[in-house]
Coordinates of C-alpha atoms (C1' of nucleotides) in Angstrom, one line a residue:
Chain N
X1 CA -26.8 107.0 37.1
X2 CA -23.8 107.5 34.9
X3 CA -21.9 104.7 33.3
X4 CA -19.2 103.3 35.6
X5 CA -15.7 103.9 34.6
X6 CA -13.5 101.1 35.7
X7 CA -10.9 98.7 34.5
X8 CA -12.5 95.9 36.4
X9 CA -14.1 92.9 34.7
X10 CA -17.7 93.0 33.9
X11 CA -18.2 89.3 33.4
X12 CA -19.6 88.4 36.8
X13 CA -22.7 86.1 36.4
X14 CA -25.9 86.9 38.1
X15 CA -25.7 83.8 40.2
X16 CA -22.3 84.8 41.5
X17 CA -23.6 88.3 42.5
X18 CA -26.6 86.7 44.1
X19 CA -24.4 84.3 46.1
X20 CA -22.7 87.4 47.7
X21 CA -26.1 88.6 49.0
X22 CA -27.1 85.1 50.1
X23 CA -23.9 84.8 52.1
X24 CA -24.4 88.2 53.6
X25 CA -27.9 87.3 54.8
X26 CA -26.6 84.1 56.4
X27 CA -23.9 86.0 58.2
X28 CA -26.1 88.9 59.3
X29 CA -28.6 86.4 60.6
X30 CA -26.0 84.7 62.8
X31 CA -25.1 88.2 64.0
X32 CA -28.7 88.7 64.9
X33 CA -29.2 91.7 62.6
X34 CA -32.6 93.1 62.0
X35 CA -34.6 90.2 60.4
X36 CA -36.1 92.5 57.9
X37 CA -32.8 93.6 56.8
X38 CA -31.7 90.0 56.4
X39 CA -34.8 89.4 54.4
X40 CA -34.0 92.4 52.2
X41 CA -30.6 90.9 51.3
X42 CA -32.0 87.4 50.7
X43 CA -34.7 88.8 48.5
X44 CA -32.2 90.9 46.5
X45 CA -30.2 87.7 45.9
X46 CA -33.3 85.9 44.6
X47 CA -34.2 88.8 42.4
X48 CA -30.8 88.9 40.9
X49 CA -30.6 85.2 40.2
X50 CA -34.1 85.1 38.6
X51 CA -33.4 87.9 36.2
X52 CA -32.5 87.1 32.6
X53 CA -30.6 90.4 32.0
X54 CA -27.0 90.4 33.2
X55 CA -26.6 92.7 36.2
X56 CA -23.0 93.1 35.3
X57 CA -24.1 94.5 31.9
X58 CA -26.7 96.7 33.6
X59 CA -24.0 98.1 35.9
X60 CA -21.7 98.7 32.9
X61 CA -24.5 100.7 31.1
X62 CA -25.1 102.7 34.3
X63 CA -28.7 101.5 34.4
X64 CA -30.9 102.3 37.3
X65 CA -31.0 99.1 39.4
X66 CA -33.7 100.4 41.7
X67 CA -36.3 99.7 39.1
X68 CA -36.1 96.1 40.4
X69 CA -38.6 95.6 43.2
X70 CA -36.8 95.1 46.5
X71 CA -33.6 96.8 45.3
X72 CA -33.3 100.3 46.7
X73 CA -30.5 102.9 46.7
X74 CA -28.4 101.1 49.2
X75 CA -28.5 97.7 47.6
X76 CA -28.0 99.2 44.1
X77 CA -24.8 100.7 45.4
X78 CA -23.7 97.4 46.9
X79 CA -24.4 95.6 43.6
X80 CA -22.2 98.1 41.7
X81 CA -19.5 97.5 44.2
X82 CA -19.6 93.8 43.8
X83 CA -19.6 94.0 40.0
X84 CA -16.9 96.6 39.6
X85 CA -14.5 95.3 42.3
X86 CA -15.5 91.7 42.6
X87 CA -15.7 92.3 46.3
X88 CA -18.2 93.3 48.9
X89 CA -16.4 95.2 51.7
X90 CA -19.0 94.4 54.4
X91 CA -19.1 90.7 53.4
X92 CA -15.3 90.5 53.7
X93 CA -15.5 92.1 57.1
X94 CA -18.2 89.7 58.3
X95 CA -16.2 86.7 57.0
X96 CA -13.4 87.8 59.3
X97 CA -15.7 87.7 62.2
X98 CA -17.6 84.5 61.5
X99 CA -15.7 81.5 60.2
X100 CA -17.2 79.5 57.3
X101 CA -17.6 76.5 59.5
X102 CA -20.1 78.4 61.6
X103 CA -22.3 79.1 58.6
X104 CA -22.2 75.4 57.7
X105 CA -24.1 74.8 61.0
X106 CA -27.1 76.4 59.5
X107 CA -27.6 73.4 57.3
X108 CA -28.3 71.1 60.2
X109 CA -32.0 70.3 60.4
X110 CA -33.5 72.1 63.4
X111 CA -30.6 74.4 63.9
X112 CA -31.1 78.1 62.9
X113 CA -29.2 81.3 63.4
X114 CA -30.1 81.7 67.0
X115 CA -28.6 78.3 68.0
X116 CA -25.6 78.8 65.8
X117 CA -24.9 82.1 67.4
X118 CA -24.9 80.5 70.9
X119 CA -22.6 77.7 69.7
X120 CA -20.2 80.2 68.3
X121 CA -20.4 82.9 71.0
X122 CA -20.7 80.7 74.1
X123 CA -18.7 77.6 73.2
X124 CA -16.4 79.1 70.5
X125 CA -17.3 76.2 68.1
X126 CA -16.2 77.0 64.5
X127 CA -16.9 73.9 62.5
X128 CA -19.3 71.0 62.2
X129 CA -16.7 68.7 63.6
X130 CA -16.2 70.8 66.7
X131 CA -20.0 71.0 67.1
X132 CA -20.2 67.2 66.9
X133 CA -17.5 66.7 69.5
X134 CA -19.2 69.2 71.8
X135 CA -22.5 67.4 71.4
X136 CA -20.9 64.0 72.1
X137 CA -19.3 65.5 75.3
X138 CA -22.7 66.7 76.5
X139 CA -21.7 70.3 76.4
X140 CA -24.7 71.4 74.4
X141 CA -27.3 70.1 76.8
X142 CA -25.7 72.2 79.5
X143 CA -26.4 75.4 77.7
X144 CA -29.2 77.7 78.8
X145 CA -32.3 76.9 76.8
X146 CA -30.9 73.7 75.5
X147 CA -31.5 70.1 76.7
X148 CA -30.7 66.5 76.0
X149 CA -33.2 66.2 73.2
X150 CA -31.8 69.1 71.2
X151 CA -28.3 67.6 71.6
X152 CA -29.5 64.2 70.4
X153 CA -31.3 65.8 67.5
X154 CA -28.2 67.6 66.4
X155 CA -26.1 64.4 66.6
X156 CA -28.8 62.7 64.6
X157 CA -28.8 65.3 61.9
X158 CA -25.3 66.6 61.7
X159 CA -23.9 64.0 59.4
X160 CA -26.8 64.7 57.0
X161 CA -25.9 68.4 56.9
X162 CA -23.4 67.9 54.1
X163 CA -26.2 66.7 51.8
X164 CA -28.8 69.1 53.1
X165 CA -30.1 71.3 50.4
X166 CA -29.7 68.5 47.9
X167 CA -32.7 68.5 45.6
X168 CA -34.3 65.8 43.5
X169 CA -35.4 66.1 39.9
X170 CA -39.0 67.1 39.2
X171 CA -39.4 63.6 37.6
X172 CA -38.4 61.8 40.8
X173 CA -40.4 64.2 42.9
X174 CA -43.6 63.7 40.9
X175 CA -43.2 59.9 40.9
X176 CA -42.9 59.7 44.7
X177 CA -45.5 62.3 45.5
X178 CA -48.1 60.9 43.1
X179 CA -47.6 57.3 44.4
X180 CA -48.4 58.5 47.9
X181 CA -51.3 60.6 46.8
X182 CA -52.9 57.7 45.1
X183 CA -52.3 55.5 48.1
X184 CA -53.9 58.0 50.5
X185 CA -57.0 58.2 48.3
X186 CA -57.7 54.5 49.0
X187 CA -58.7 55.4 52.5
X188 CA -62.5 55.9 52.8
X189 CA -62.1 58.8 55.2
X190 CA -59.9 60.8 52.7
X191 CA -61.9 62.9 50.3
X192 CA -59.4 64.9 48.4
X193 CA -55.6 64.8 48.2
X194 CA -53.1 66.5 46.0
X195 CA -49.4 67.3 45.6
X196 CA -48.5 70.9 46.6
X197 CA -45.3 72.8 47.1
X198 CA -42.5 73.3 44.5
X199 CA -43.6 70.0 42.9
X200 CA -46.9 71.4 42.0
X201 CA -45.2 74.6 40.8
X202 CA -43.2 72.3 38.6
X203 CA -39.8 73.6 39.6
X204 CA -36.9 71.8 37.9
X205 CA -36.0 70.3 41.3
X206 CA -37.6 69.8 44.6
X207 CA -36.0 70.1 48.1
X208 CA -38.9 68.3 49.7
X209 CA -42.4 67.1 49.0
X210 CA -45.7 68.5 50.1
X211 CA -48.9 66.5 50.1
X212 CA -52.3 67.8 51.2
X213 CA -55.3 65.7 52.1
X214 CA -58.8 66.5 53.4
X215 CA -60.2 64.0 55.8
X216 CA -62.3 63.7 58.9
X217 CA -59.7 61.4 60.3
X218 CA -56.2 62.9 60.2
X219 CA -54.8 60.1 62.3
X220 CA -55.8 57.5 59.8
X221 CA -54.2 59.5 56.9
X222 CA -51.0 59.9 58.9
X223 CA -50.9 56.3 59.8
X224 CA -51.4 55.3 56.2
X225 CA -48.5 57.5 55.1
X226 CA -46.2 56.2 57.9
X227 CA -46.8 52.7 56.7
X228 CA -46.2 53.4 53.0
X229 CA -43.4 51.3 51.5
X230 CA -41.6 54.5 50.3
X231 CA -41.4 55.9 53.8
X232 CA -38.4 55.3 56.0
X233 CA -39.3 57.1 59.3
X234 CA -41.5 59.7 60.9
X235 CA -39.7 62.8 61.8
X236 CA -42.5 64.9 63.2
X237 CA -46.1 64.3 64.0
X238 CA -48.8 66.6 65.3
X239 CA -52.5 66.8 65.1
X240 CA -52.7 68.0 61.5
X241 CA -49.2 67.7 60.1
X242 CA -46.7 64.9 59.8
X243 CA -43.2 65.0 58.4
X244 CA -41.6 61.8 57.1
X245 CA -38.3 60.8 55.5
X246 CA -38.6 58.7 52.5
X247 CA -36.2 55.8 51.8
X248 CA -34.7 57.9 49.0
X249 CA -33.7 60.5 51.7
X250 CA -36.2 63.1 50.6
X251 CA -38.5 64.5 53.2
X252 CA -42.2 64.8 52.8
X253 CA -44.9 66.9 54.7
X254 CA -48.4 65.6 54.9
X255 CA -51.0 68.2 56.0
X256 CA -54.6 67.2 56.7
X257 CA -57.4 69.8 56.8
X258 CA -61.2 69.8 56.5
X259 CA -62.9 70.0 53.1
X260 CA -64.0 73.6 53.8
X261 CA -60.3 74.6 53.9
X262 CA -59.0 72.6 51.0
X263 CA -58.5 75.5 48.6
X264 CA -56.9 77.7 51.2
X265 CA -54.6 74.9 52.2
X266 CA -53.7 74.2 48.6
X267 CA -53.0 77.9 48.0
X268 CA -50.9 78.0 51.2
X269 CA -48.9 74.8 50.6
X270 CA -48.3 75.4 47.0
X271 CA -46.4 78.6 47.8
X272 CA -44.0 79.9 46.9
X273 CA -43.3 81.6 50.2
X274 CA -42.7 84.8 48.4
X275 CA -45.9 84.6 46.5
X276 CA -47.8 83.9 49.7
X277 CA -46.3 86.9 51.4
X278 CA -47.7 89.1 48.7
X279 CA -51.1 87.4 48.9
X280 CA -51.3 87.8 52.6
X281 CA -50.2 91.4 52.6
X282 CA -52.9 92.1 49.9
X283 CA -55.5 90.5 52.2
X284 CA -54.3 92.6 55.1
X285 CA -54.6 95.8 53.0
X286 CA -58.2 94.7 52.2
X287 CA -59.0 94.2 55.9
X288 CA -58.9 90.4 55.5
X289 CA -56.7 87.6 56.8
X290 CA -55.5 84.6 54.8
X291 CA -54.2 81.5 56.4
X292 CA -54.3 77.8 55.4
X293 CA -57.8 77.5 56.7
X294 CA -59.4 80.2 54.6
X295 CA -59.9 83.9 53.9
X296 CA -61.3 85.6 57.0
X297 CA -63.1 88.8 57.7
X298 CA -62.9 89.0 61.4
X299 CA -63.9 85.5 62.5
X300 CA -66.0 84.8 59.4
X301 CA -64.6 82.5 56.8
X302 CA -65.5 84.1 53.5
X303 CA -63.6 81.6 51.2
X304 CA -61.5 78.5 51.5
X305 CA -63.1 75.5 49.9
X306 CA -61.4 76.1 46.5
X307 CA -58.4 78.0 45.3
X308 CA -60.5 79.9 42.9
X309 CA -62.6 81.2 45.8
X310 CA -59.5 82.2 47.8
X311 CA -58.1 84.3 44.9
X312 CA -61.5 85.7 44.0
X313 CA -62.0 86.9 47.6
X314 CA -58.8 88.9 47.1
X315 CA -60.0 90.3 43.7
X316 CA -57.5 88.1 41.9
X317 CA -58.0 85.6 39.1
X318 CA -56.9 82.1 39.8
X319 CA -53.1 82.1 39.3
X320 CA -51.6 78.9 37.7
X321 CA -49.2 77.3 40.2
X322 CA -46.3 77.4 37.8
X323 CA -46.4 81.2 38.0
X324 CA -46.5 81.6 41.7
X325 CA -42.9 82.9 42.3
X326 CA -43.6 86.5 42.9
X327 CA -42.1 87.4 39.5
X328 CA -44.7 88.8 37.1
X329 CA -47.9 86.9 38.2
X330 CA -49.4 89.8 40.1
X331 CA -48.8 92.2 37.1
X332 CA -50.5 89.6 34.9
X333 CA -53.3 89.2 37.4
X334 CA -53.8 93.0 37.5
X335 CA -55.1 92.8 33.9
X336 CA -58.0 90.7 35.3
X337 CA -57.4 87.7 33.1
X338 CA -54.5 85.3 33.3
X339 CA -53.0 84.0 30.1
X340 CA -54.0 80.5 29.1
X341 CA -50.7 78.7 29.4
X342 CA -49.5 76.2 26.9
X343 CA -50.6 72.6 27.6
X344 CA -49.2 69.2 26.5
X345 CA -52.3 68.7 24.3
X346 CA -51.4 71.8 22.3
X347 CA -48.1 70.3 21.1
X348 CA -48.4 69.0 17.5
X349 CA -44.8 68.4 16.6
X350 CA -41.6 67.2 18.1
X351 CA -38.4 68.5 16.5
X352 CA -35.5 66.8 18.3
X353 CA -35.1 63.0 18.5
X354 CA -32.7 60.2 17.8
X355 CA -32.8 56.9 16.1
X356 CA -30.5 53.8 15.8
X357 CA -28.6 55.8 13.1
X358 CA -26.8 57.5 16.0
X359 CA -27.4 56.7 19.7
X360 CA -31.2 56.1 19.7
X361 CA -32.8 52.8 20.4
X362 CA -35.6 52.8 17.8
X363 CA -35.8 53.0 14.0
X364 CA -37.1 55.9 12.1
X365 CA -40.4 54.2 11.5
X366 CA -40.7 53.1 15.2
X367 CA -40.2 56.6 16.3
X368 CA -42.7 57.9 13.8
X369 CA -45.3 55.4 14.8
X370 CA -44.8 56.2 18.5
X371 CA -45.1 59.9 17.8
X372 CA -48.2 59.4 15.8
X373 CA -49.7 57.3 18.5
X374 CA -49.3 60.2 20.8
X375 CA -51.1 62.5 18.5
X376 CA -48.2 64.3 16.9
X377 CA -48.6 65.5 13.4
X378 CA -45.0 66.2 12.5
X379 CA -41.5 65.2 13.8
X380 CA -37.9 66.0 12.9
X381 CA -35.4 63.1 13.0
X382 CA -32.3 64.8 14.4
X383 CA -29.5 62.3 14.9
X384 CA -26.0 63.4 16.0
X385 CA -23.4 64.8 13.8
X386 CA -19.9 63.2 13.5
X387 CA -18.1 65.1 16.3
X388 CA -20.2 63.1 18.8
X389 CA -18.3 59.9 17.9
X390 CA -19.3 58.3 21.2
X391 CA -22.9 58.5 20.0
X392 CA -22.0 57.2 16.5
X393 CA -22.6 60.7 15.0
X394 CA -23.1 60.9 11.3
X395 CA -20.8 62.3 8.6
X396 CA -22.1 63.8 5.4
X397 CA -22.2 60.5 3.6
X398 CA -24.0 58.6 6.3
X399 CA -26.3 61.5 7.0
X400 CA -27.4 61.7 3.3
X401 CA -28.1 58.0 3.3
X402 CA -30.0 58.4 6.6
X403 CA -32.1 61.2 5.0
X404 CA -32.9 58.8 2.1
X405 CA -34.2 56.4 4.7
X406 CA -36.3 59.1 6.3
X407 CA -37.8 59.9 2.9
X408 CA -38.4 56.2 2.3
X409 CA -40.2 56.0 5.7
X410 CA -42.6 58.8 4.6
X411 CA -44.0 56.3 2.1
X412 CA -44.7 53.8 4.9
X413 CA -46.7 56.0 7.3
X414 CA -49.6 58.4 6.9
X415 CA -50.9 61.2 9.1
X416 CA -47.5 62.4 10.2
X417 CA -44.8 64.5 8.5
X418 CA -41.2 63.4 8.8
X419 CA -38.5 66.1 8.6
X420 CA -34.9 65.3 7.5
X421 CA -33.1 66.9 10.4
X422 CA -29.7 66.9 12.1
X423 CA -28.5 67.8 15.6
X424 CA -25.3 69.5 14.4
X425 CA -22.5 70.3 16.8
X426 CA -21.0 73.8 17.0
X427 CA -17.4 72.9 17.2
X428 CA -14.9 74.3 19.6
X429 CA -13.4 76.5 16.9
X430 CA -16.8 78.0 16.1
X431 CA -17.3 76.2 12.8
X432 CA -20.2 73.8 12.2
X433 CA -19.6 70.0 12.3
X434 CA -21.1 69.7 8.8
X435 CA -20.4 71.7 5.7
X436 CA -22.9 74.4 4.6
X437 CA -23.8 72.4 1.5
X438 CA -24.9 69.5 3.6
X439 CA -26.8 71.6 6.1
X440 CA -28.5 73.3 3.1
X441 CA -30.1 70.0 2.2
X442 CA -31.7 69.5 5.6
X443 CA -35.3 70.4 6.5
X444 CA -34.4 71.2 10.0
X445 CA -31.1 72.0 11.7
X446 CA -30.7 72.0 15.4
X447 CA -27.3 73.6 16.4
X448 CA -25.9 72.6 19.7
X449 CA -22.9 72.9 22.0
X450 CA -21.7 69.6 23.4
X451 CA -18.0 70.0 23.8
X452 CA -15.8 72.8 25.1
X453 CA -18.5 74.1 27.4
X454 CA -15.8 75.4 29.7
X455 CA -14.4 77.7 27.1
X456 CA -14.2 81.4 28.0
X457 CA -17.4 83.5 27.3
X458 CA -15.8 85.2 24.3
X459 CA -15.3 81.9 22.5
X460 CA -18.6 80.4 23.5
X461 CA -20.3 83.5 22.2
X462 CA -18.3 83.4 19.0
X463 CA -19.6 79.8 18.5
X464 CA -23.2 80.7 19.2
X465 CA -23.1 83.8 17.0
X466 CA -21.6 81.8 14.1
X467 CA -24.3 79.2 14.4
X468 CA -27.1 81.8 14.7
X469 CA -25.8 83.6 11.6
X470 CA -25.6 80.4 9.6
X471 CA -28.5 80.6 7.2
X472 CA -29.2 76.9 7.5
X473 CA -29.6 76.8 11.3
X474 CA -33.2 76.8 12.4
X475 CA -32.8 76.5 16.2
X476 CA -30.3 76.4 19.0
X477 CA -30.9 73.1 21.0
X478 CA -30.5 72.9 24.8
X479 CA -28.8 76.4 24.5
X480 CA -26.8 76.4 27.7
X481 CA -25.7 72.8 27.9
X482 CA -26.4 72.7 31.6
X483 CA -27.4 69.5 33.4
X484 CA -29.8 70.2 36.2
X485 CA -28.1 69.9 39.6
X486 CA -25.0 68.4 38.0
X487 CA -23.3 70.8 35.6
X488 CA -23.5 74.5 35.0
X489 CA -24.1 75.6 31.5
X490 CA -21.6 77.4 29.3
X491 CA -20.8 81.0 30.1
X492 CA -23.3 82.7 27.8
X493 CA -24.2 86.4 27.4
X494 CA -27.9 85.5 27.2
X495 CA -29.1 88.9 26.2
X496 CA -26.6 89.1 23.3
X497 CA -27.5 85.5 22.1
X498 CA -31.2 86.1 22.3
X499 CA -31.0 89.4 20.4
X500 CA -29.0 87.8 17.7
X501 CA -31.5 84.9 17.5
X502 CA -34.3 87.4 17.2
X503 CA -32.6 89.3 14.4
X504 CA -31.7 86.2 12.5
X505 CA -35.0 84.4 12.8
X506 CA -33.4 81.5 14.8
X507 CA -35.7 79.7 17.3
X508 CA -34.9 78.6 20.8
X509 CA -35.5 75.1 22.2
X510 CA -36.8 74.2 25.6
X511 CA -35.3 70.7 25.9
X512 CA -38.0 68.7 27.7
X513 CA -35.7 66.1 29.3
X514 CA -35.8 66.7 33.0
X515 CA -32.1 66.6 33.2
X516 CA -31.8 69.6 30.8
X517 CA -34.9 71.8 30.7
X518 CA -33.1 74.7 29.0
X519 CA -33.8 77.3 28.1
X520 CA -35.0 77.6 31.7
X521 CA -38.1 79.5 32.8
X522 CA -36.4 82.9 33.2
X523 CA -34.5 82.8 29.9
X524 CA -37.4 81.3 27.9
X525 CA -39.6 84.3 29.1
X526 CA -36.9 86.6 27.9
X527 CA -36.7 84.9 24.5
X528 CA -40.5 85.1 24.2
X529 CA -40.4 88.8 25.1
X530 CA -38.1 89.3 22.1
X531 CA -40.6 87.5 19.8
X532 CA -38.4 84.4 19.4
X533 CA -40.4 81.3 18.6
X534 CA -39.9 78.7 21.3
X535 CA -39.9 75.0 20.4
X536 CA -40.5 72.4 23.2
X537 CA -38.9 69.1 22.1
X538 CA -38.2 65.9 23.9
X539 CA -34.7 64.8 22.6
X540 CA -36.1 61.3 22.6
X541 CA -33.7 58.4 22.3
X542 CA -36.4 55.8 22.4
X543 CA -40.2 55.4 21.9
X544 CA -40.6 56.1 25.6
X545 CA -38.6 59.2 25.4
X546 CA -41.6 61.2 24.4
X547 CA -42.8 60.8 28.0
X548 CA -40.7 63.7 29.1
X549 CA -42.7 66.2 27.0
X550 CA -44.7 67.2 30.1
X551 CA -41.6 68.5 31.9
X552 CA -40.7 70.8 28.9
X553 CA -44.3 72.1 28.7
X554 CA -44.2 72.7 32.5
X555 CA -41.0 74.7 32.0
X556 CA -42.7 76.7 29.3
X557 CA -45.7 77.3 31.6
X558 CA -43.3 78.6 34.3
X559 CA -42.1 81.1 31.6
X560 CA -45.8 82.1 31.2
X561 CA -45.7 80.8 27.6
X562 CA -49.0 80.6 25.8
X563 CA -49.8 78.3 22.9
X564 CA -49.0 81.2 20.5
X565 CA -45.5 81.5 21.9
X566 CA -44.6 77.9 21.1
X567 CA -43.9 77.2 17.5
X568 CA -44.6 73.4 17.6
X569 CA -48.2 74.0 18.7
X570 CA -48.8 75.2 15.1
X571 CA -50.4 73.0 12.6
X572 CA -48.1 71.4 10.0
X573 CA -49.3 73.9 7.4
X574 CA -48.5 76.9 9.7
X575 CA -45.2 75.4 10.9
X576 CA -44.0 74.9 7.4
X577 CA -44.2 78.6 6.7
X578 CA -42.0 79.3 9.8
X579 CA -39.3 77.2 8.1
X580 CA -38.7 79.8 5.4
X581 CA -35.9 81.9 6.8
Chain A
dG1 C1' -32.8 97.3 53.9
dC2 C1' -37.3 98.4 51.3
dC3 C1' -41.4 100.8 50.7
dG4 C1' -45.5 104.4 50.4
dT5 C1' -54.1 107.1 47.6
dT6 C1' -52.2 105.8 55.7
dT7 C1' -45.2 108.5 51.7
dT8 C1' -39.9 110.0 54.8
dC9 C1' -41.6 106.7 59.7
dG10 C1' -43.1 102.5 61.1
dG11 C1' -44.5 98.9 59.3
dC12 C1' -42.7 94.4 57.1
dC13 C1' -47.5 86.9 56.5
dC14 C1' -49.0 83.3 59.3
dG15 C1' -49.3 79.0 61.8
dA16 C1' -47.6 74.0 63.2
dC17 C1' -44.4 71.5 65.8
dT18 C1' -40.7 70.8 69.1
dG19 C1' -38.2 71.4 73.2
dT20 C1' -37.6 73.8 77.0
dT21 C1' -40.2 75.9 79.4
dT22 C1' -44.5 77.0 83.3
dT23 C1' -45.8 80.9 78.8
dC24 C1' -42.5 81.0 75.0
dA25 C1' -38.6 81.0 71.5
dG26 C1' -36.7 78.8 67.7
dT27 C1' -37.2 76.6 63.4
dC28 C1' -39.6 75.5 59.4
dG29 C1' -42.4 76.0 55.4

DNA sequence: GCCGTTTTCGGCCCGACTGTTTTCAGTCG
């Protein structure tokens, strides 16, 4: 492909491009297009949004987009059209034919493209409000293939459609799922139980919860779940599967299988869907069949009790759940050995935390004692700089006095190193919040964006580049500034930022707080590929703040980071050497 | 629409649950 000559903007984000193809697949589905074509569009959207490189930049370079799996000649052309014109001609056409309100109907539980097509084509309904009115008037039950129950179900779920797709944080998901798992284990008839689904894959957020149990008595397990104090109501119940709504609004599936199927069921219910499609296709190619009950050759179950057996039957090493997204796990598996991913126990230092000097709740010594109690060997105290006045940020004078306090604290505690650090704001005008001579005195400088996150990409990049080129900056903290599910990050050219960091020896943080978790999995993997040391830090504001470390490590695992990729797994002696820039 | 030691056509993962049906389609994960 030759570079594209155009005057159009090349600043479209991957998520925006992906959204075009997601919309296309919804619309095509309502129009009853070939389901595999719909899937191709949906998969292309997923590929684009889970790629660190900017597709806009790739188009600008004239790169061959068909090197991405699932993107062929046709989709490559469509991506070029979207990037260069900001439009997709077929999407525009489809939007003329199908009003947006019709697409909204897809969000109603139990309503899919086929039903939506009937509402639109037979009854001319074009919005959720019109659909609701029709249901109340009994018009839906009169349709061929519909009945009173479907109509009632739509009425029951239509008001919830607006919040459908809402996801909860991994922290909330784990708390709820693990409470229920522990409760099920109290039943004598339940032998094994575990959390599966996106929660087990440790995604940042979960749309629903999946719990698996093995038991000779599925009825007892389902009754137990139905009676759990966290449960609001039972939505579905069959012989082996029950779906409930929790009081928090989140829905949970419980699946009960026999012990001989536990591994296969775990594999199946852990997903992701895309990972499982590849697994099952692979089985098919080998003359086998995989379902939630096991791996089968003909009618013979040849594996199923453990996940290891299931993967082994397919000539695959066991794949850690965090990697099961059909990204690179099958390439890694092809080498025969999966990398040993970083673990919480590997972490020896925490390099981002606050004290009462700014907006923390504990003293320097209290934080150090708490860190030491958790087995950490070194920490950096990184209170806010003055720009963050709301958090009582430090100016040069207060910071120097604070550093004196940190040095004094070193005398009062053994077995843990204390670094004099600072979380220094990168100001809107691209200068640092503290002067170079102050930063030069620090052991550890975390540079961050807090304000002006809405600035245009050019200015955001100027700020990040200045910080990265500042010889006193060690690391960029929570690099995008996004808040999971609440706020998009700044408009960053990730490739450019990471390249600059690699060239200047600046590290990148995975902020372990479950509301941040950036760099995210995709970008952290890209950083690692460039040889950038990653630091997983908690940003603790209290002695309990260290609890979030697990979430950061999980994000690192999703990025397939090993211990070697994470700088704060080093011993203090090794880490000290990394500090020389 | 993608893909290919079954490569340019003919496939494309698999099963539970529900509701509307008398044998299956739609939805969901």
